[in-house]
PDB file of C-alpha atoms in Angstrom:
ATOM      1  CA  MET A   6     -38.282  43.115  57.300  1.00 43.00           C
ATOM      2  CA  ALA A   7     -35.101  42.428  55.959  1.00 45.00           C
ATOM      3  CA  GLY A   8     -34.154  39.972  58.148  1.00 44.00           C
ATOM      4  CA  ARG A   9     -37.401  38.264  57.035  1.00 45.00           C
ATOM      5  CA  ASP A  10     -36.700  38.722  53.562  1.00 48.00           C
ATOM      6  CA  ARG A  11     -33.605  37.016  53.753  1.00 43.00           C
ATOM      7  CA  ASN A  12     -34.852  33.943  55.628  1.00 42.00           C
ATOM      8  CA  ILE A  13     -37.709  33.588  52.954  1.00 40.00           C
ATOM      9  CA  LEU A  14     -34.790  33.677  50.417  1.00 40.00           C
ATOM     10  CA  LEU A  15     -32.740  31.168  52.515  1.00 38.00           C
ATOM     11  CA  GLY A  16     -35.659  28.829  52.838  1.00 42.00           C
ATOM     12  CA  PHE A  17     -36.290  28.879  48.900  1.00 37.00           C
ATOM     13  CA  MET A  18     -32.589  28.093  48.358  1.00 37.00           C
ATOM     14  CA  VAL A  19     -32.672  25.024  50.722  1.00 38.00           C
ATOM     15  CA  LEU A  20     -35.666  23.684  48.838  1.00 38.00           C
ATOM     16  CA  LEU A  21     -33.934  23.963  45.564  1.00 35.00           C
ATOM     17  CA  ALA A  22     -30.881  22.081  46.912  1.00 37.00           C
ATOM     18  CA  GLY A  23     -32.681  18.923  47.931  1.00 47.00           C
ATOM     19  CA  VAL A  24     -32.418  19.530  51.479  1.00 53.00           C
ATOM     20  CA  SER A  25     -35.167  19.170  54.167  1.00 56.00           C
ATOM     21  CA  PRO A  26     -34.209  21.127  57.265  1.00 58.00           C
ATOM     22  CA  GLY A  27     -35.661  20.176  60.704  1.00 56.00           C
ATOM     23  CA  ALA A  28     -34.416  22.330  63.337  1.00 62.00           C
ATOM     24  CA  LEU A  29     -31.136  24.026  63.553  1.00 72.00           C
ATOM     25  CA  GLY A  30     -28.498  21.380  62.837  1.00 82.00           C
ATOM     26  CA  GLN A  31     -31.044  18.557  61.654  1.00 94.00           C
ATOM     27  CA  ARG A  32     -31.554  18.032  58.017  1.00 96.00           C
ATOM     28  CA  VAL A  33     -32.106  15.156  55.146  1.00 97.00           C
ATOM     29  CA  ASN A  34     -30.154  15.653  51.903  1.00 98.00           C
ATOM     30  CA  TYR A  35     -32.383  14.194  49.206  1.00 98.00           C
ATOM     31  CA  PRO A  36     -31.384  13.721  45.429  1.00 94.00           C
ATOM     32  CA  GLY A  37     -33.329  15.474  42.992  1.00 91.00           C
ATOM     33  CA  ARG A  38     -36.445  13.499  41.043  1.00 93.00           C
ATOM     34  CA  VAL A  39     -35.409  10.247  40.302  1.00 96.00           C
ATOM     35  CA  CYS A  40     -36.594   8.558  36.861  1.00 96.00           C
ATOM     36  CA  ALA A  41     -36.063   4.784  36.209  1.00 96.00           C
ATOM     37  CA  VAL A  42     -37.644   2.260  33.861  1.00 96.00           C
ATOM     38  CA  LYS A  43     -39.779  -0.406  35.179  1.00 95.00           C
ATOM     39  CA  GLY A  44     -37.834  -3.751  35.919  1.00 94.00           C
ATOM     40  CA  SER A  45     -34.604  -1.857  36.791  1.00 95.00           C
ATOM     41  CA  LYS A  46     -32.621  -0.997  39.709  1.00 95.00           C
ATOM     42  CA  VAL A  47     -31.790   2.555  41.342  1.00 96.00           C
ATOM     43  CA  THR A  48     -30.002   4.169  43.963  1.00 97.00           C
ATOM     44  CA  LEU A  49     -31.123   7.305  46.209  1.00 98.00           C
ATOM     45  CA  PRO A  50     -27.955   8.692  47.552  1.00 98.00           C
ATOM     46  CA  CYS A  51     -28.927  10.635  51.072  1.00 98.00           C
ATOM     47  CA  THR A  52     -27.364  11.761  53.906  1.00 98.00           C
ATOM     48  CA  PHE A  53     -28.762  13.282  57.219  1.00 98.00           C
ATOM     49  CA  SER A  54     -27.535  15.105  60.303  1.00 96.00           C
ATOM     50  CA  THR A  55     -29.019  15.459  63.605  1.00 95.00           C
ATOM     51  CA  LEU A  56     -28.240  17.522  67.050  1.00 95.00           C
ATOM     52  CA  LYS A  57     -25.474  16.182  69.119  1.00 94.00           C
ATOM     53  CA  SER A  58     -26.948  16.670  72.099  1.00 94.00           C
ATOM     54  CA  VAL A  59     -30.006  18.756  73.582  1.00 93.00           C
ATOM     55  CA  GLN A  60     -31.150  20.476  76.930  1.00 91.00           C
ATOM     56  CA  ASP A  61     -34.056  18.691  78.821  1.00 88.00           C
ATOM     57  CA  LYS A  62     -36.497  20.840  80.875  1.00 86.00           C
ATOM     58  CA  ASP A  63     -34.555  20.475  83.714  1.00 87.00           C
ATOM     59  CA  GLY A  64     -31.324  21.976  81.765  1.00 89.00           C
ATOM     60  CA  ARG A  65     -29.231  19.221  81.869  1.00 92.00           C
ATOM     61  CA  GLU A  66     -27.291  17.861  78.883  1.00 93.00           C
ATOM     62  CA  VAL A  67     -28.870  14.715  76.658  1.00 94.00           C
ATOM     63  CA  LEU A  68     -26.607  13.331  74.325  1.00 96.00           C
ATOM     64  CA  ILE A  69     -28.342  11.890  71.400  1.00 96.00           C
ATOM     65  CA  GLU A  70     -28.475   8.685  70.243  1.00 97.00           C
ATOM     66  CA  ILE A  71     -30.148   7.551  67.091  1.00 97.00           C
ATOM     67  CA  ARG A  72     -32.658   4.623  68.048  1.00 96.00           C
ATOM     68  CA  ARG A  73     -34.610   4.255  64.653  1.00 94.00           C
ATOM     69  CA  VAL A  74     -34.569   5.171  61.157  1.00 96.00           C
ATOM     70  CA  VAL A  75     -37.632   4.682  58.804  1.00 95.00           C
ATOM     71  CA  TRP A  76     -38.047   5.186  54.848  1.00 96.00           C
ATOM     72  CA  CYS A  77     -41.839   5.691  54.111  1.00 95.00           C
ATOM     73  CA  GLN A  78     -43.947   6.094  50.860  1.00 94.00           C
ATOM     74  CA  ASP A  79     -46.317   8.852  50.430  1.00 93.00           C
ATOM     75  CA  HIS A  80     -46.798   9.859  53.787  1.00 92.00           C
ATOM     76  CA  ARG A  81     -45.706  13.117  55.542  1.00 89.00           C
ATOM     77  CA  ILE A  82     -44.832  12.091  58.998  1.00 89.00           C
ATOM     78  CA  CYS A  83     -43.584   8.263  58.926  1.00 89.00           C
ATOM     79  CA  GLN A  84     -44.817   7.976  62.165  1.00 83.00           C
ATOM     80  CA  GLY A  85     -46.705   4.762  63.844  1.00 73.00           C
ATOM     81  CA  SER A  86     -48.770   2.571  61.548  1.00 74.00           C
ATOM     82  CA  THR A  87     -47.772   4.588  58.788  1.00 79.00           C
ATOM     83  CA  PRO A  88     -46.633   1.753  55.913  1.00 80.00           C
ATOM     84  CA  SER A  89     -42.887   1.981  55.326  1.00 90.00           C
ATOM     85  CA  VAL A  90     -40.868   0.394  52.981  1.00 94.00           C
ATOM     86  CA  TYR A  91     -37.698   0.032  55.537  1.00 94.00           C
ATOM     87  CA  ASP A  92     -37.734   0.148  59.288  1.00 93.00           C
ATOM     88  CA  SER A  93     -34.610  -0.450  61.074  1.00 93.00           C
ATOM     89  CA  ASP A  94     -36.405  -1.315  64.250  1.00 88.00           C
ATOM     90  CA  SER A  95     -35.601  -5.106  64.616  1.00 67.00           C
ATOM     91  CA  ASP A  96     -39.117  -5.899  65.943  1.00 67.00           C
ATOM     92  CA  ARG A  97     -40.818  -4.345  63.084  1.00 62.00           C
ATOM     93  CA  LYS A  98     -38.658  -5.825  59.826  1.00 61.00           C
ATOM     94  CA  SER A  99     -40.419  -8.891  58.898  1.00 55.00           C
ATOM     95  CA  GLU A 100     -43.437  -7.638  58.864  1.00 67.00           C
ATOM     96  CA  ARG A 101     -42.879  -3.877  57.314  1.00 71.00           C
ATOM     97  CA  ASN A 102     -39.722  -4.114  55.256  1.00 88.00           C
ATOM     98  CA  ASN A 103     -40.431  -4.267  51.272  1.00 91.00           C
ATOM     99  CA  PRO A 104     -37.634  -6.959  50.236  1.00 93.00           C
ATOM    100  CA  ARG A 105     -36.990  -5.044  46.706  1.00 96.00           C
ATOM    101  CA  TYR A 106     -35.966  -1.954  49.168  1.00 97.00           C
ATOM    102  CA  ARG A 107     -32.429  -2.076  50.484  1.00 97.00           C
ATOM    103  CA  TYR A 108     -31.156   0.378  52.978  1.00 97.00           C
ATOM    104  CA  LEU A 109     -27.584   0.910  52.318  1.00 98.00           C
ATOM    105  CA  GLY A 110     -26.983   3.261  54.969  1.00 98.00           C
ATOM    106  CA  ASP A 111     -26.766   3.653  58.531  1.00 97.00           C
ATOM    107  CA  LYS A 112     -27.375   5.210  61.811  1.00 96.00           C
ATOM    108  CA  GLU A 113     -24.387   7.730  61.796  1.00 95.00           C
ATOM    109  CA  GLY A 114     -25.370  10.003  58.556  1.00 97.00           C
ATOM    110  CA  ASP A 115     -25.696   7.662  55.516  1.00 98.00           C
ATOM    111  CA  CYS A 116     -29.762   7.033  54.217  1.00 98.00           C
ATOM    112  CA  SER A 117     -29.122   5.939  51.022  1.00 98.00           C
ATOM    113  CA  LEU A 118     -31.899   3.699  49.891  1.00 98.00           C
ATOM    114  CA  GLN A 119     -31.738   1.005  47.040  1.00 98.00           C
ATOM    115  CA  ILE A 120     -34.739  -0.045  44.785  1.00 97.00           C
ATOM    116  CA  SER A 121     -34.660  -3.350  42.737  1.00 96.00           C
ATOM    117  CA  GLY A 122     -37.084  -4.391  40.189  1.00 95.00           C
ATOM    118  CA  LEU A 123     -38.761  -1.157  40.114  1.00 96.00           C
ATOM    119  CA  GLN A 124     -42.776  -1.706  39.840  1.00 96.00           C
ATOM    120  CA  GLU A 125     -45.566   1.027  38.928  1.00 96.00           C
ATOM    121  CA  GLU A 126     -46.444   0.909  42.641  1.00 96.00           C
ATOM    122  CA  ASP A 127     -43.056   2.507  43.348  1.00 97.00           C
ATOM    123  CA  ASP A 128     -43.943   5.444  41.522  1.00 97.00           C
ATOM    124  CA  ALA A 129     -44.311   7.737  44.811  1.00 96.00           C
ATOM    125  CA  THR A 130     -42.515  10.526  47.028  1.00 97.00           C
ATOM    126  CA  LEU A 131     -40.580   8.993  49.660  1.00 97.00           C
ATOM    127  CA  ARG A 132     -39.280  10.438  52.927  1.00 97.00           C
ATOM    128  CA  PHE A 133     -36.774   9.540  55.771  1.00 98.00           C
ATOM    129  CA  ARG A 134     -37.197   9.884  59.395  1.00 96.00           C
ATOM    130  CA  VAL A 135     -35.096   9.690  62.221  1.00 96.00           C
ATOM    131  CA  GLU A 136     -35.902   8.901  65.927  1.00 95.00           C
ATOM    132  CA  THR A 137     -34.145   9.559  68.700  1.00 96.00           C
ATOM    133  CA  ASN A 138     -33.950   9.029  72.671  1.00 95.00           C
ATOM    134  CA  HIS A 139     -35.271  12.770  72.495  1.00 94.00           C
ATOM    135  CA  LYS A 140     -38.559  14.069  71.049  1.00 92.00           C
ATOM    136  CA  SER A 141     -36.528  17.100  70.166  1.00 91.00           C
ATOM    137  CA  ALA A 142     -34.194  15.478  68.235  1.00 94.00           C
ATOM    138  CA  THR A 143     -36.592  13.334  66.531  1.00 95.00           C
ATOM    139  CA  PHE A 144     -37.667  14.513  63.056  1.00 96.00           C
ATOM    140  CA  ILE A 145     -38.532  13.767  59.263  1.00 96.00           C
ATOM    141  CA  GLY A 146     -37.229  15.338  55.749  1.00 96.00           C
ATOM    142  CA  GLN A 147     -40.110  16.678  54.600  1.00 94.00           C
ATOM    143  CA  LEU A 148     -39.440  17.331  51.237  1.00 95.00           C
ATOM    144  CA  GLY A 149     -38.883  13.845  50.501  1.00 97.00           C
ATOM    145  CA  VAL A 150     -37.685  12.412  46.832  1.00 98.00           C
ATOM    146  CA  LYS A 151     -40.016  11.645  44.012  1.00 97.00           C
ATOM    147  CA  VAL A 152     -39.460   8.266  42.212  1.00 98.00           C
ATOM    148  CA  THR A 153     -40.956   8.346  38.733  1.00 97.00           C
ATOM    149  CA  VAL A 154     -40.913   4.617  37.151  1.00 97.00           C
ATOM    150  CA  ARG A 155     -41.680   4.575  33.278  1.00 95.00           C
ATOM    151  CA  ASP A 156     -42.760   1.534  31.224  1.00 95.00           C
ATOM    152  CA  GLY A 157     -42.484   1.364  27.469  1.00 92.00           C
ATOM    153  CA  ASP A 158     -40.658   4.418  26.428  1.00 94.00           C
ATOM    154  CA  PRO A 159     -38.749   4.132  23.325  1.00 96.00           C
ATOM    155  CA  MET A 160     -34.968   3.910  23.650  1.00 97.00           C
ATOM    156  CA  GLN A 161     -32.416   6.256  22.159  1.00 96.00           C
ATOM    157  CA  ILE A 162     -29.488   5.747  20.016  1.00 97.00           C
ATOM    158  CA  LYS A 163     -26.306   8.093  20.114  1.00 95.00           C
ATOM    159  CA  SER A 164     -23.090   8.328  18.451  1.00 93.00           C
ATOM    160  CA  SER A 165     -19.702   9.163  19.370  1.00 91.00           C
ATOM    161  CA  SER A 166     -16.521   8.733  17.243  1.00 87.00           C
ATOM    162  CA  GLU A 167     -12.601   7.891  18.152  1.00 82.00           C
ATOM    163  CA  SER A 168      -9.446   8.962  16.793  1.00 77.00           C
ATOM    164  CA  ASP A 169      -9.060   5.679  15.602  1.00 77.00           C
ATOM    165  CA  GLY A 170     -11.836   5.551  13.449  1.00 78.00           C
ATOM    166  CA  ALA A 171     -13.569   3.442  15.999  1.00 88.00           C
ATOM    167  CA  VAL A 172     -17.514   4.196  16.360  1.00 92.00           C
ATOM    168  CA  SER A 173     -19.455   3.911  19.563  1.00 94.00           C
ATOM    169  CA  LEU A 174     -23.260   3.428  19.697  1.00 96.00           C
ATOM    170  CA  LEU A 175     -24.790   4.045  23.053  1.00 96.00           C
ATOM    171  CA  CYS A 176     -28.205   2.643  23.902  1.00 96.00           C
ATOM    172  CA  SER A 177     -29.827   5.381  25.931  1.00 94.00           C
ATOM    173  CA  ALA A 178     -33.450   6.318  27.538  1.00 93.00           C
ATOM    174  CA  ARG A 179     -34.753   9.147  29.658  1.00 90.00           C
ATOM    175  CA  CYS A 180     -34.858   7.554  32.441  1.00 93.00           C
ATOM    176  CA  THR A 181     -32.681   5.295  34.636  1.00 91.00           C
ATOM    177  CA  PHE A 182     -32.265   1.470  33.481  1.00 90.00           C
ATOM    178  CA  HIS A 183     -29.561  -0.120  35.528  1.00 90.00           C
ATOM    179  CA  GLN A 184     -29.351  -4.176  35.287  1.00 87.00           C
ATOM    180  CA  LEU A 185     -31.407  -4.318  32.359  1.00 92.00           C
ATOM    181  CA  GLU A 186     -30.381  -6.053  29.236  1.00 92.00           C
ATOM    182  CA  VAL A 187     -30.071  -4.209  25.813  1.00 95.00           C
ATOM    183  CA  THR A 188     -30.694  -6.008  22.361  1.00 96.00           C
ATOM    184  CA  TRP A 189     -28.979  -4.604  19.280  1.00 98.00           C
ATOM    185  CA  SER A 190     -30.143  -5.275  15.650  1.00 97.00           C
ATOM    186  CA  ARG A 191     -29.018  -4.069  12.344  1.00 97.00           C
ATOM    187  CA  ASP A 192     -31.542  -4.136   9.479  1.00 96.00           C
ATOM    188  CA  GLY A 193     -33.763  -6.163  11.493  1.00 95.00           C
ATOM    189  CA  HIS A 194     -31.085  -9.017  12.215  1.00 96.00           C
ATOM    190  CA  ALA A 195     -30.075  -9.326  16.044  1.00 96.00           C
ATOM    191  CA  LEU A 196     -26.733  -8.593  16.906  1.00 96.00           C
ATOM    192  CA  PRO A 197     -24.900 -10.854  19.640  1.00 95.00           C
ATOM    193  CA  GLN A 198     -24.042  -7.809  21.794  1.00 92.00           C
ATOM    194  CA  SER A 199     -26.486  -7.300  25.220  1.00 89.00           C
ATOM    195  CA  GLY A 200     -24.626  -4.168  26.805  1.00 90.00           C
ATOM    196  CA  PRO A 201     -26.062  -0.386  26.211  1.00 94.00           C
ATOM    197  CA  ALA A 202     -23.224   0.311  24.352  1.00 94.00           C
ATOM    198  CA  LEU A 203     -21.884  -0.968  21.146  1.00 95.00           C
ATOM    199  CA  ARG A 204     -18.311  -0.306  19.730  1.00 93.00           C
ATOM    200  CA  LEU A 205     -17.599  -0.692  15.824  1.00 91.00           C
ATOM    201  CA  SER A 206     -13.908  -0.668  15.239  1.00 86.00           C
ATOM    202  CA  ALA A 207     -12.439   0.195  11.937  1.00 79.00           C
ATOM    203  CA  LEU A 208     -15.682   1.096  10.725  1.00 81.00           C
ATOM    204  CA  THR A 209     -16.014  -0.962   7.107  1.00 84.00           C
ATOM    205  CA  ALA A 210     -18.826  -1.443   4.641  1.00 86.00           C
ATOM    206  CA  LYS A 211     -20.009  -4.621   6.189  1.00 89.00           C
ATOM    207  CA  ASP A 212     -21.048  -2.383   9.196  1.00 91.00           C
ATOM    208  CA  SER A 213     -23.242  -0.379   7.097  1.00 92.00           C
ATOM    209  CA  GLY A 214     -27.079  -0.382   7.864  1.00 95.00           C
ATOM    210  CA  ASN A 215     -29.675   0.772  10.132  1.00 97.00           C
ATOM    211  CA  TYR A 216     -28.883  -0.219  13.743  1.00 97.00           C
ATOM    212  CA  THR A 217     -31.597  -0.696  16.350  1.00 98.00           C
ATOM    213  CA  CYS A 218     -31.899  -1.009  20.006  1.00 97.00           C
ATOM    214  CA  ALA A 219     -34.092  -1.807  22.879  1.00 97.00           C
ATOM    215  CA  LEU A 220     -34.688  -3.482  26.423  1.00 95.00           C
ATOM    216  CA  LYS A 221     -34.835  -7.334  26.280  1.00 92.00           C
ATOM    217  CA  ASN A 222     -38.311  -8.786  26.135  1.00 89.00           C
ATOM    218  CA  ASP A 223     -39.798  -5.250  25.535  1.00 93.00           C
ATOM    219  CA  PRO A 224     -40.522  -4.436  21.837  1.00 94.00           C
ATOM    220  CA  ARG A 225     -42.382  -1.727  22.903  1.00 95.00           C
ATOM    221  CA  THR A 226     -38.981   0.320  23.720  1.00 96.00           C
ATOM    222  CA  GLU A 227     -37.332  -0.264  20.279  1.00 97.00           C
ATOM    223  CA  SER A 228     -35.436   2.782  19.405  1.00 97.00           C
ATOM    224  CA  LEU A 229     -35.696   4.725  15.929  1.00 97.00           C
ATOM    225  CA  PRO A 230     -33.255   3.568  13.372  1.00 97.00           C
ATOM    226  CA  TYR A 231     -29.902   4.791  13.353  1.00 96.00           C
ATOM    227  CA  SER A 232     -28.092   4.792  10.036  1.00 94.00           C
ATOM    228  CA  LEU A 233     -24.453   4.157   9.400  1.00 92.00           C
ATOM    229  CA  LEU A 234     -22.306   4.185   6.277  1.00 86.00           C
ATOM    230  CA  GLY A 235     -18.927   2.834   6.499  1.00 74.00           C
ATOM    231  CA  GLU A 236     -16.173   3.026   3.876  1.00 66.00           C
ATOM    232  CA  ALA A 237     -15.475   0.040   1.712  1.00 54.00           C
ATOM    233  CA  ALA A 238     -12.050  -1.520   2.024  1.00 48.00           C
ATOM    234  CA  ASP A 239     -10.212   0.219  -0.911  1.00 46.00           C
ATOM    235  CA  GLY A 240     -11.070   3.402   0.827  1.00 49.00           C
ATOM    236  CA  GLY A 241     -13.740   4.039  -2.109  1.00 49.00           C
ATOM    237  CA  ILE A 242     -17.411   4.264  -1.339  1.00 46.00           C
ATOM    238  CA  PRO A 243     -19.295   1.016  -0.142  1.00 48.00           C
ATOM    239  CA  MET A 244     -21.639  -0.288  -2.436  1.00 47.00           C
ATOM    240  CA  ASP A 245     -24.984  -1.503  -1.329  1.00 53.00           C
ATOM    241  CA  PRO A 246     -25.842  -4.843  -2.823  1.00 57.00           C
ATOM    242  CA  MET A 247     -29.958  -3.663  -2.789  1.00 60.00           C
ATOM    243  CA  LEU A 248     -28.929  -0.414  -4.222  1.00 59.00           C
ATOM    244  CA  VAL A 249     -26.875  -1.831  -6.934  1.00 62.00           C
ATOM    245  CA  VAL A 250     -30.095  -4.390  -7.644  1.00 66.00           C
ATOM    246  CA  ARG A 251     -32.188  -1.278  -7.813  1.00 71.00           C
ATOM    247  CA  LEU A 252     -29.746   0.877 -10.218  1.00 74.00           C
ATOM    248  CA  VAL A 253     -29.640  -2.130 -12.517  1.00 76.00           C
ATOM    249  CA  LEU A 254     -33.444  -2.601 -12.765  1.00 81.00           C
ATOM    250  CA  PHE A 255     -33.782   1.402 -12.901  1.00 82.00           C
ATOM    251  CA  THR A 256     -31.145   0.976 -15.887  1.00 86.00           C
ATOM    252  CA  LEU A 257     -33.083  -1.944 -17.676  1.00 86.00           C
ATOM    253  CA  HIS A 258     -36.533  -0.077 -17.341  1.00 84.00           C
ATOM    254  CA  THR A 259     -35.228   3.011 -18.967  1.00 88.00           C
ATOM    255  CA  VAL A 260     -33.747   1.286 -21.783  1.00 86.00           C
ATOM    256  CA  LEU A 261     -36.552  -0.538 -22.624  1.00 87.00           C
ATOM    257  CA  ILE A 262     -38.707   2.658 -22.691  1.00 90.00           C
ATOM    258  CA  LEU A 263     -36.110   4.325 -25.050  1.00 88.00           C
ATOM    259  CA  THR A 264     -36.318   1.295 -27.463  1.00 89.00           C
ATOM    260  CA  VAL A 265     -40.406   1.246 -27.003  1.00 84.00           C
ATOM    261  CA  THR A 266     -40.635   4.916 -27.813  1.00 89.00           C
ATOM    262  CA  ALA A 267     -37.927   4.879 -30.782  1.00 84.00           C
ATOM    263  CA  ILE A 268     -40.097   1.825 -32.311  1.00 88.00           C
ATOM    264  CA  LEU A 269     -43.209   3.775 -32.413  1.00 84.00           C
ATOM    265  CA  VAL A 270     -41.773   7.221 -33.614  1.00 81.00           C
ATOM    266  CA  ARG A 271     -40.170   5.204 -36.302  1.00 83.00           C
ATOM    267  CA  ARG A 272     -43.650   3.516 -37.394  1.00 80.00           C
ATOM    268  CA  MET A 273     -45.445   7.146 -36.979  1.00 81.00           C
ATOM    269  CA  CYS A 274     -42.577   8.056 -39.695  1.00 79.00           C
ATOM    270  CA  VAL A 275     -43.656   5.381 -41.765  1.00 73.00           C
ATOM    271  CA  TRP A 276     -47.239   6.008 -42.022  1.00 73.00           C
ATOM    272  CA  LYS A 277     -46.873   9.658 -42.358  1.00 72.00           C
ATOM    273  CA  LYS A 278     -44.615   9.001 -45.404  1.00 71.00           C
ATOM    274  CA  LEU A 279     -47.219   6.656 -46.858  1.00 68.00           C
ATOM    275  CA  GLU A 280     -49.975   8.927 -46.026  1.00 67.00           C
ATOM    276  CA  ASP A 281     -48.142  11.770 -48.379  1.00 65.00           C
ATOM    277  CA  VAL A 282     -47.617   9.574 -51.458  1.00 59.00           C
ATOM    278  CA  PRO A 283     -50.381  11.098 -54.401  1.00 63.00           C
ATOM    279  CA  GLU A 284     -52.858   8.699 -55.934  1.00 61.00           C
ATOM    280  CA  PRO A 285     -52.401   8.005 -59.311  1.00 59.00           C
ATOM    281  CA  PRO A 286     -54.579   9.811 -62.001  1.00 60.00           C
ATOM    282  CA  ALA A 287     -57.457   7.926 -62.813  1.00 57.00           C
ATOM    283  CA  ASP A 288     -57.043   7.760 -66.520  1.00 58.00           C
ATOM    284  CA  PHE A 289     -53.468   5.996 -65.635  1.00 49.00           C
ATOM    285  CA  LEU A 290     -55.256   3.082 -64.188  1.00 47.00           C
ATOM    286  CA  GLU A 291     -57.853   3.061 -67.034  1.00 54.00           C
ATOM    287  CA  GLU A 292     -54.560   2.625 -69.488  1.00 53.00           C
ATOM    288  CA  LEU A 293     -53.343  -0.108 -67.068  1.00 49.00           C
TER     289      LEU A 293
END
């Protein structure tokens, strides 16, 4: 019973590690789940190992030779007429290989795959199959790697400060967006930088504002504003022109209210005094 429990635990640990085991000595090491933005490029690092030799039914040793490797999409066996995104078989390359899928590996242990220009149809589970000169050494990595394609998710801005006073803003996403251009804006005005990182050296008042970033030609991905406040050239507090205008208008408005209030109070006092003046007696008016 203890041996059985140990085997179950070992199998569970293998699955957590992203390893798809075959027979003893045969396995495919996939990356974890991969998430990437539509239109970007993503690389799936992958390694595999096979048996060096097997024995045939007569007990003779047969050296293993890898004859074909295949990457397929959303299929358990990657065999026969199963649609594939990459097939090393020269007779089937032209009709079965997706031009956006590039095999970076070989037939010796590297099964890395690169996908360019990600589309919605690339959102799938990919599996790798090895075919050899002997059926007992032919296998597929059943676990596979899940590729998730995202479209339109807002970007995020993160900042970091350096010892020389410079500030770097990094435009990031929940998923990989390699090979995609990023646009930057400050207070709604486009900046010339197009990379994911924006470095502001010796931050000054002119750098103050609300920064946003987005993937080029995709306004849906614009980030929330990130506010920066730089120092004035003399080391004092920087003055925002709009803030100055608001303060002036507020001051004038306050002065106007106080002036009108003072006039009204003064008039009320005058009226009150007039009401308090006694009327002259009637005989006084007759004498006049």
